[in-house]
Structure formats: C-alpha cells, structure tokens
Short mmCIF file of C-alpha atoms in Angstrom, two decimals:
data_model
loop_
_atom_site.label_atom_id
_atom_site.label_comp_id
_atom_site.label_asym_id
_atom_site.label_seq_id
_atom_site.Cartn_x
_atom_site.Cartn_y
_atom_site.Cartn_z
CA MET A 28 110.38 96.08 107.00
CA THR A 29 107.96 97.12 104.18
CA ILE A 30 104.26 95.84 104.19
CA LEU A 31 102.12 96.22 101.16
CA ALA A 32 98.45 96.32 102.36
CA ILE A 33 95.43 95.78 99.88
CA ASP A 34 91.62 96.19 100.56
CA THR A 35 89.03 95.54 97.70
CA ALA A 36 86.51 94.02 100.09
CA ALA A 37 84.01 96.92 99.82
CA ASN A 38 83.61 99.87 97.53
CA PHE A 39 87.08 101.14 97.87
CA CYS A 40 90.07 99.79 95.93
CA ALA A 41 93.04 100.72 98.05
CA ALA A 42 96.61 100.01 98.51
CA CYS A 43 99.32 101.10 101.03
CA LEU A 44 103.01 100.81 101.71
CA TYR A 45 103.91 100.79 105.41
CA ASP A 46 106.93 100.68 107.71
CA PRO A 47 105.78 99.24 110.86
CA HIS A 48 108.90 100.05 112.81
CA SER A 49 108.59 103.67 112.18
CA GLN A 50 104.73 103.48 111.99
CA LYS A 51 105.02 105.55 108.99
CA VAL A 52 102.85 105.34 105.68
CA LEU A 53 105.26 105.40 102.71
CA ALA A 54 102.57 105.87 100.10
CA GLN A 55 99.04 104.98 99.90
CA LYS A 56 96.35 105.13 97.05
CA SER A 57 92.49 104.62 97.17
CA GLU A 58 89.72 105.08 94.95
CA ASP A 59 86.01 104.91 95.78
CA LEU A 60 84.96 102.43 92.86
CA GLY A 61 81.94 100.23 93.93
CA ARG A 62 82.97 98.02 91.16
CA GLY A 63 85.86 97.35 88.79
CA HIS A 64 88.41 96.76 91.34
CA ALA A 65 90.39 94.24 89.14
CA GLU A 66 91.02 97.11 86.52
CA ARG A 67 92.48 99.38 88.92
CA LEU A 68 94.07 97.55 91.96
CA LEU A 69 97.46 96.79 90.04
CA TYR A 70 97.66 100.41 88.70
CA LEU A 71 97.07 101.72 92.54
CA ILE A 72 99.83 99.17 93.82
CA ASP A 73 102.35 100.48 91.13
CA ALA A 74 101.64 104.12 92.03
CA CYS A 75 102.42 103.36 95.66
CA PHE A 76 105.79 101.81 94.52
CA THR A 77 106.51 104.89 92.30
CA HIS A 78 105.77 107.37 95.08
CA ALA A 79 107.77 105.66 97.70
CA GLN A 80 110.71 105.16 95.35
CA LEU A 81 110.46 101.30 96.17
CA SER A 82 109.93 97.97 94.17
CA PRO A 83 108.15 94.83 94.91
CA GLN A 84 111.52 93.34 95.78
CA ASP A 85 111.74 95.73 98.78
CA LEU A 86 108.60 94.02 100.42
CA THR A 87 108.88 92.00 103.55
CA ARG A 88 105.16 91.09 103.76
CA VAL A 89 101.89 91.43 102.04
CA ALA A 90 98.51 91.99 103.90
CA VAL A 91 95.05 91.62 102.43
CA SER A 92 91.44 92.42 103.61
CA VAL A 93 89.79 89.06 103.48
CA GLY A 94 86.33 90.17 104.19
CA PRO A 95 83.59 89.80 104.72
CA GLY A 96 82.40 92.04 101.93
CA SER A 97 81.90 91.78 98.20
CA PHE A 98 82.45 88.36 96.89
CA THR A 99 84.13 89.55 93.65
CA GLY A 100 85.99 92.27 95.28
CA ILE A 101 87.67 89.86 97.87
CA ARG A 102 88.76 87.39 95.32
CA VAL A 103 90.50 90.07 93.38
CA GLY A 104 92.41 91.38 96.51
CA VAL A 105 93.44 87.74 97.67
CA ALA A 106 94.30 86.81 94.31
CA SER A 107 96.62 89.80 93.68
CA ALA A 108 98.29 89.63 97.17
CA ARG A 109 98.89 85.93 97.09
CA GLY A 110 100.40 86.33 93.29
CA LEU A 111 102.51 89.25 94.22
CA ALA A 112 103.84 87.70 97.53
CA LEU A 113 104.62 84.49 95.62
CA ALA A 114 106.52 86.26 93.05
CA VAL A 115 108.75 88.10 95.58
CA LYS A 116 108.77 85.20 98.22
CA VAL A 117 107.42 87.16 101.01
CA PRO A 118 104.74 85.96 103.59
CA VAL A 119 101.09 86.98 102.78
CA VAL A 120 98.58 87.32 105.66
CA GLY A 121 94.74 88.34 105.96
CA VAL A 122 93.05 90.87 108.08
CA THR A 123 89.21 90.79 108.43
CA THR A 124 87.06 93.54 107.83
CA PHE A 125 85.61 93.14 111.36
CA SER A 126 89.16 93.56 112.88
CA ALA A 127 90.05 96.72 110.77
CA ILE A 128 86.76 98.49 111.79
CA ALA A 129 86.82 97.30 115.33
CA ASP A 130 90.43 98.54 115.69
CA GLU A 131 89.48 102.08 114.50
CA TYR A 132 86.81 102.13 117.00
CA LEU A 133 88.92 100.98 119.75
CA ALA A 134 91.10 104.01 119.33
CA LYS A 135 88.20 105.99 120.52
CA ALA A 136 88.32 104.00 123.95
CA PRO A 137 84.86 102.60 123.87
CA ILE A 138 83.29 102.17 127.34
CA GLY A 139 81.67 98.87 126.69
CA ASP A 140 81.73 95.81 124.73
CA PHE A 141 80.53 96.08 121.18
CA ALA A 142 79.75 94.28 117.83
CA VAL A 143 80.69 95.07 114.24
CA LEU A 144 77.65 94.66 112.02
CA LEU A 145 78.01 94.45 108.29
CA LYS A 146 75.41 94.18 105.62
CA GLY A 147 75.71 90.69 104.04
CA GLY A 148 73.07 91.08 101.28
CA ARG A 149 69.81 89.08 101.07
CA GLY A 150 68.75 91.08 104.08
CA GLN A 151 71.46 89.28 106.20
CA ILE A 152 73.74 90.95 108.82
CA PHE A 153 77.26 89.62 109.17
CA ALA A 154 78.27 90.14 112.91
CA GLN A 155 81.17 89.80 115.26
CA LYS A 156 81.51 90.77 119.00
CA PHE A 157 84.57 92.38 120.53
CA SER A 158 85.44 93.35 124.10
CA LYS A 159 86.11 96.96 125.13
CA ALA A 160 89.78 95.68 125.49
CA GLY A 161 89.75 94.60 121.73
CA ASP A 162 89.49 90.77 122.24
CA GLU A 163 87.42 89.14 119.62
CA ASP A 164 84.58 87.19 121.06
CA GLN A 165 84.22 84.00 119.47
CA THR A 166 83.50 83.62 115.64
CA PRO A 167 81.56 85.80 113.22
CA PHE A 168 77.95 84.73 112.71
CA ILE A 169 75.04 85.66 110.54
CA ILE A 170 71.65 87.12 111.60
CA THR A 171 69.36 86.15 108.84
CA ASP A 172 66.21 87.68 110.67
CA ALA A 173 66.90 90.91 112.65
CA GLY A 174 63.29 90.60 114.06
CA ASP A 175 64.12 87.10 115.63
CA SER A 176 64.94 87.85 119.29
CA LYS A 177 66.44 84.30 119.86
CA MET A 178 68.90 84.91 116.79
CA CYS A 179 69.84 88.40 118.02
CA GLU A 180 70.40 87.16 121.59
CA PRO A 181 74.33 87.06 121.58
CA LEU A 182 74.04 90.78 120.97
CA GLU A 183 71.54 91.72 123.59
CA ASN A 184 73.86 92.99 126.32
CA LEU A 185 76.34 94.85 124.16
CA HIS A 186 77.05 98.65 124.65
CA SER A 187 77.19 99.66 121.11
CA PHE A 188 77.23 98.62 117.34
CA ILE A 189 79.35 99.92 114.55
CA GLY A 190 79.57 99.10 110.78
CA ASN A 191 77.24 99.78 107.85
CA ALA A 192 74.31 97.71 109.38
CA ALA A 193 74.47 98.99 112.79
CA ASP A 194 72.10 101.90 112.32
CA ASP A 195 69.23 99.44 110.70
CA PHE A 196 69.76 96.96 113.50
CA ASP A 197 69.54 99.11 116.37
CA GLU A 198 69.69 102.89 115.95
CA ALA A 199 69.72 103.59 119.45
CA ARG A 200 73.17 101.86 119.92
CA ALA A 201 74.67 102.58 116.61
CA VAL A 202 77.97 104.78 116.95
CA ALA A 203 77.64 107.90 114.85
CA GLY A 204 80.43 108.18 112.14
CA PHE A 205 81.15 104.48 112.23
CA ASP A 206 78.70 103.26 109.72
CA ARG A 207 81.46 102.03 107.39
CA ALA A 208 81.79 98.90 105.05
CA THR A 209 85.61 98.49 105.68
CA GLY A 210 88.37 100.19 107.63
CA ASN A 211 91.20 102.67 106.37
CA ILE A 212 93.97 101.04 104.30
CA GLN A 213 96.29 102.30 106.89
CA THR A 214 94.58 100.18 109.42
CA TYR A 215 94.82 96.99 107.37
CA ALA A 216 98.69 97.80 106.94
CA LYS A 217 98.92 98.25 110.74
CA LEU A 218 97.26 94.88 111.71
CA GLY A 219 99.00 93.20 108.96
CA ALA A 220 102.34 93.64 110.64
CA THR A 221 101.36 91.17 113.26
CA SER A 222 98.60 89.19 111.74
CA THR A 223 98.91 85.39 111.40
CA LEU A 224 95.59 84.78 109.73
CA PRO A 225 95.95 82.94 106.39
CA PRO A 226 95.09 84.91 103.29
CA LYS A 227 91.72 82.99 102.64
CA PRO A 228 88.41 84.76 101.94
CA LEU A 229 86.07 84.91 104.76
CA TYR A 230 82.80 84.01 103.12
CA LEU A 231 80.17 83.82 105.74
CA ARG A 232 77.33 82.45 103.50
CA SER A 233 77.47 78.83 102.62
CA ALA A 234 76.59 79.72 98.89
CA ASP A 235 79.57 82.04 98.64
CA ALA A 236 81.85 79.44 100.39
CA LYS A 237 82.38 77.05 97.19
CA ILE A 238 86.02 76.49 96.59
CA ASN A 239 87.29 76.95 92.94
CA ALA A 240 90.28 74.67 92.59
CA ASN A 241 91.49 76.92 89.78
CA PHE A 242 91.66 79.86 92.07
CA ALA A 243 94.02 78.48 94.65
CA LEU A 244 97.61 79.90 94.82
CA PRO A 245 100.34 78.88 97.13
CA TYR A 246 101.86 81.34 99.47
CA ALA A 247 104.80 81.70 101.73
CA ALA A 248 104.30 80.79 105.38
CA VAL A 249 103.97 83.26 108.03
CA THR A 250 107.13 83.58 110.08
#
C-alpha cells in the first residue's frame, strides 16, 4: 500500500509517499513558498516518485490537506489530489489542518484537553477542541472577537492551546514550539491511511465557502 500525501494549505508546498504497513516514508519533498504552490506542487510530486522509484500507478490512496488555511493553496492541493486519484482510479481522502497539528501534539502526551487555534485572516481565529486522548470535540468554529468572553467561553476550561494563533489568544496557555500553521507532511500521510473524510476544502468563513461548479471533480469512494 502506497499513499501520496499533499499539503498546500499554508506556507509549505509538500508531498510525501508513505507505506502505512511498514510506517516508512518512501520519499518526501517540501518547500517553504508562501505563495506559488500551483507552480511547484506537480514538480515535487514527480520528484517523490523519482526518488522512490515508483509511478502514480503504484498508488493505492491519495490524501490531501483540506484546511483550514490559504483559500488558494487549499484549492490547488485538493484539485491536484482529486485529479491524480481520478487518473489512477484510487480513493482520495481529506485530512484537516486541525487534525494534523493535534496529532503531533498528542505524541507529546498532553496532560489536559486543548484546542488548535489558527489565524483565519480578518482578525479571526479558527478553532477546534480536542481531548487529551485525541478525540475531536464537536466541530470547528470561528472566533471573530478574542475579547468577547461569551464567544471564547468554549475554550475557557482547556489546559493548553497550539497553532499559530495560540500565542496571540492566550500567551500563558500557548504551548512553546507548536505555533504552527500546518502539520508535517508525514503526519498527513499517516492520518490519510485511515481517514474517511471527503477531499472537500474546509472553508470556515462564509465568504470563502462559495462553490465553483467548474472546480468540482469526481473522485473514487473510500473503501
């Protein structure tokens, strides 16, 4: 079983080939671009196949970061993942940025429940709560005013915060070293092995949630 993982949701443009049975990374490429993911992603994917001496026909699944993150970056990644999976007739699944960052923090065995807080632009914070056991708590939500105590009430009793908005939100409870906007590409590959999430962009702002009919591509069902 070989998984191709793609992440273009934040500043990194990254691809990874991963064998979930051996838990071995076969190849990975990552560039800190900020912008211009569309121009580099296919090159990085091809470089992974070359390094691993594999071809797209060797894939059994494709996993892609669905955000939240950069509106354009997510579209690039999801469209590429869907297109490649369609071409080689394999399932394609999504992995959220929240889940990837949380999974890396869970490896440190946190002592209490926590939330991933991400910068959403326009002064907003995208948030999702997790238990210390790794269970996702409810659905992601938006904080439009960090000074509004009622709006921030769901985060009141949490032990810690991670993500690139954690320090600005609550410096005292922000975890050092986890002020990141996305997870490691290896994490997306690992989570993609068991994910059943559809490869649909996770846009939390209503203005970003408009559907472009010309963008839609069919994809194989997860089995």
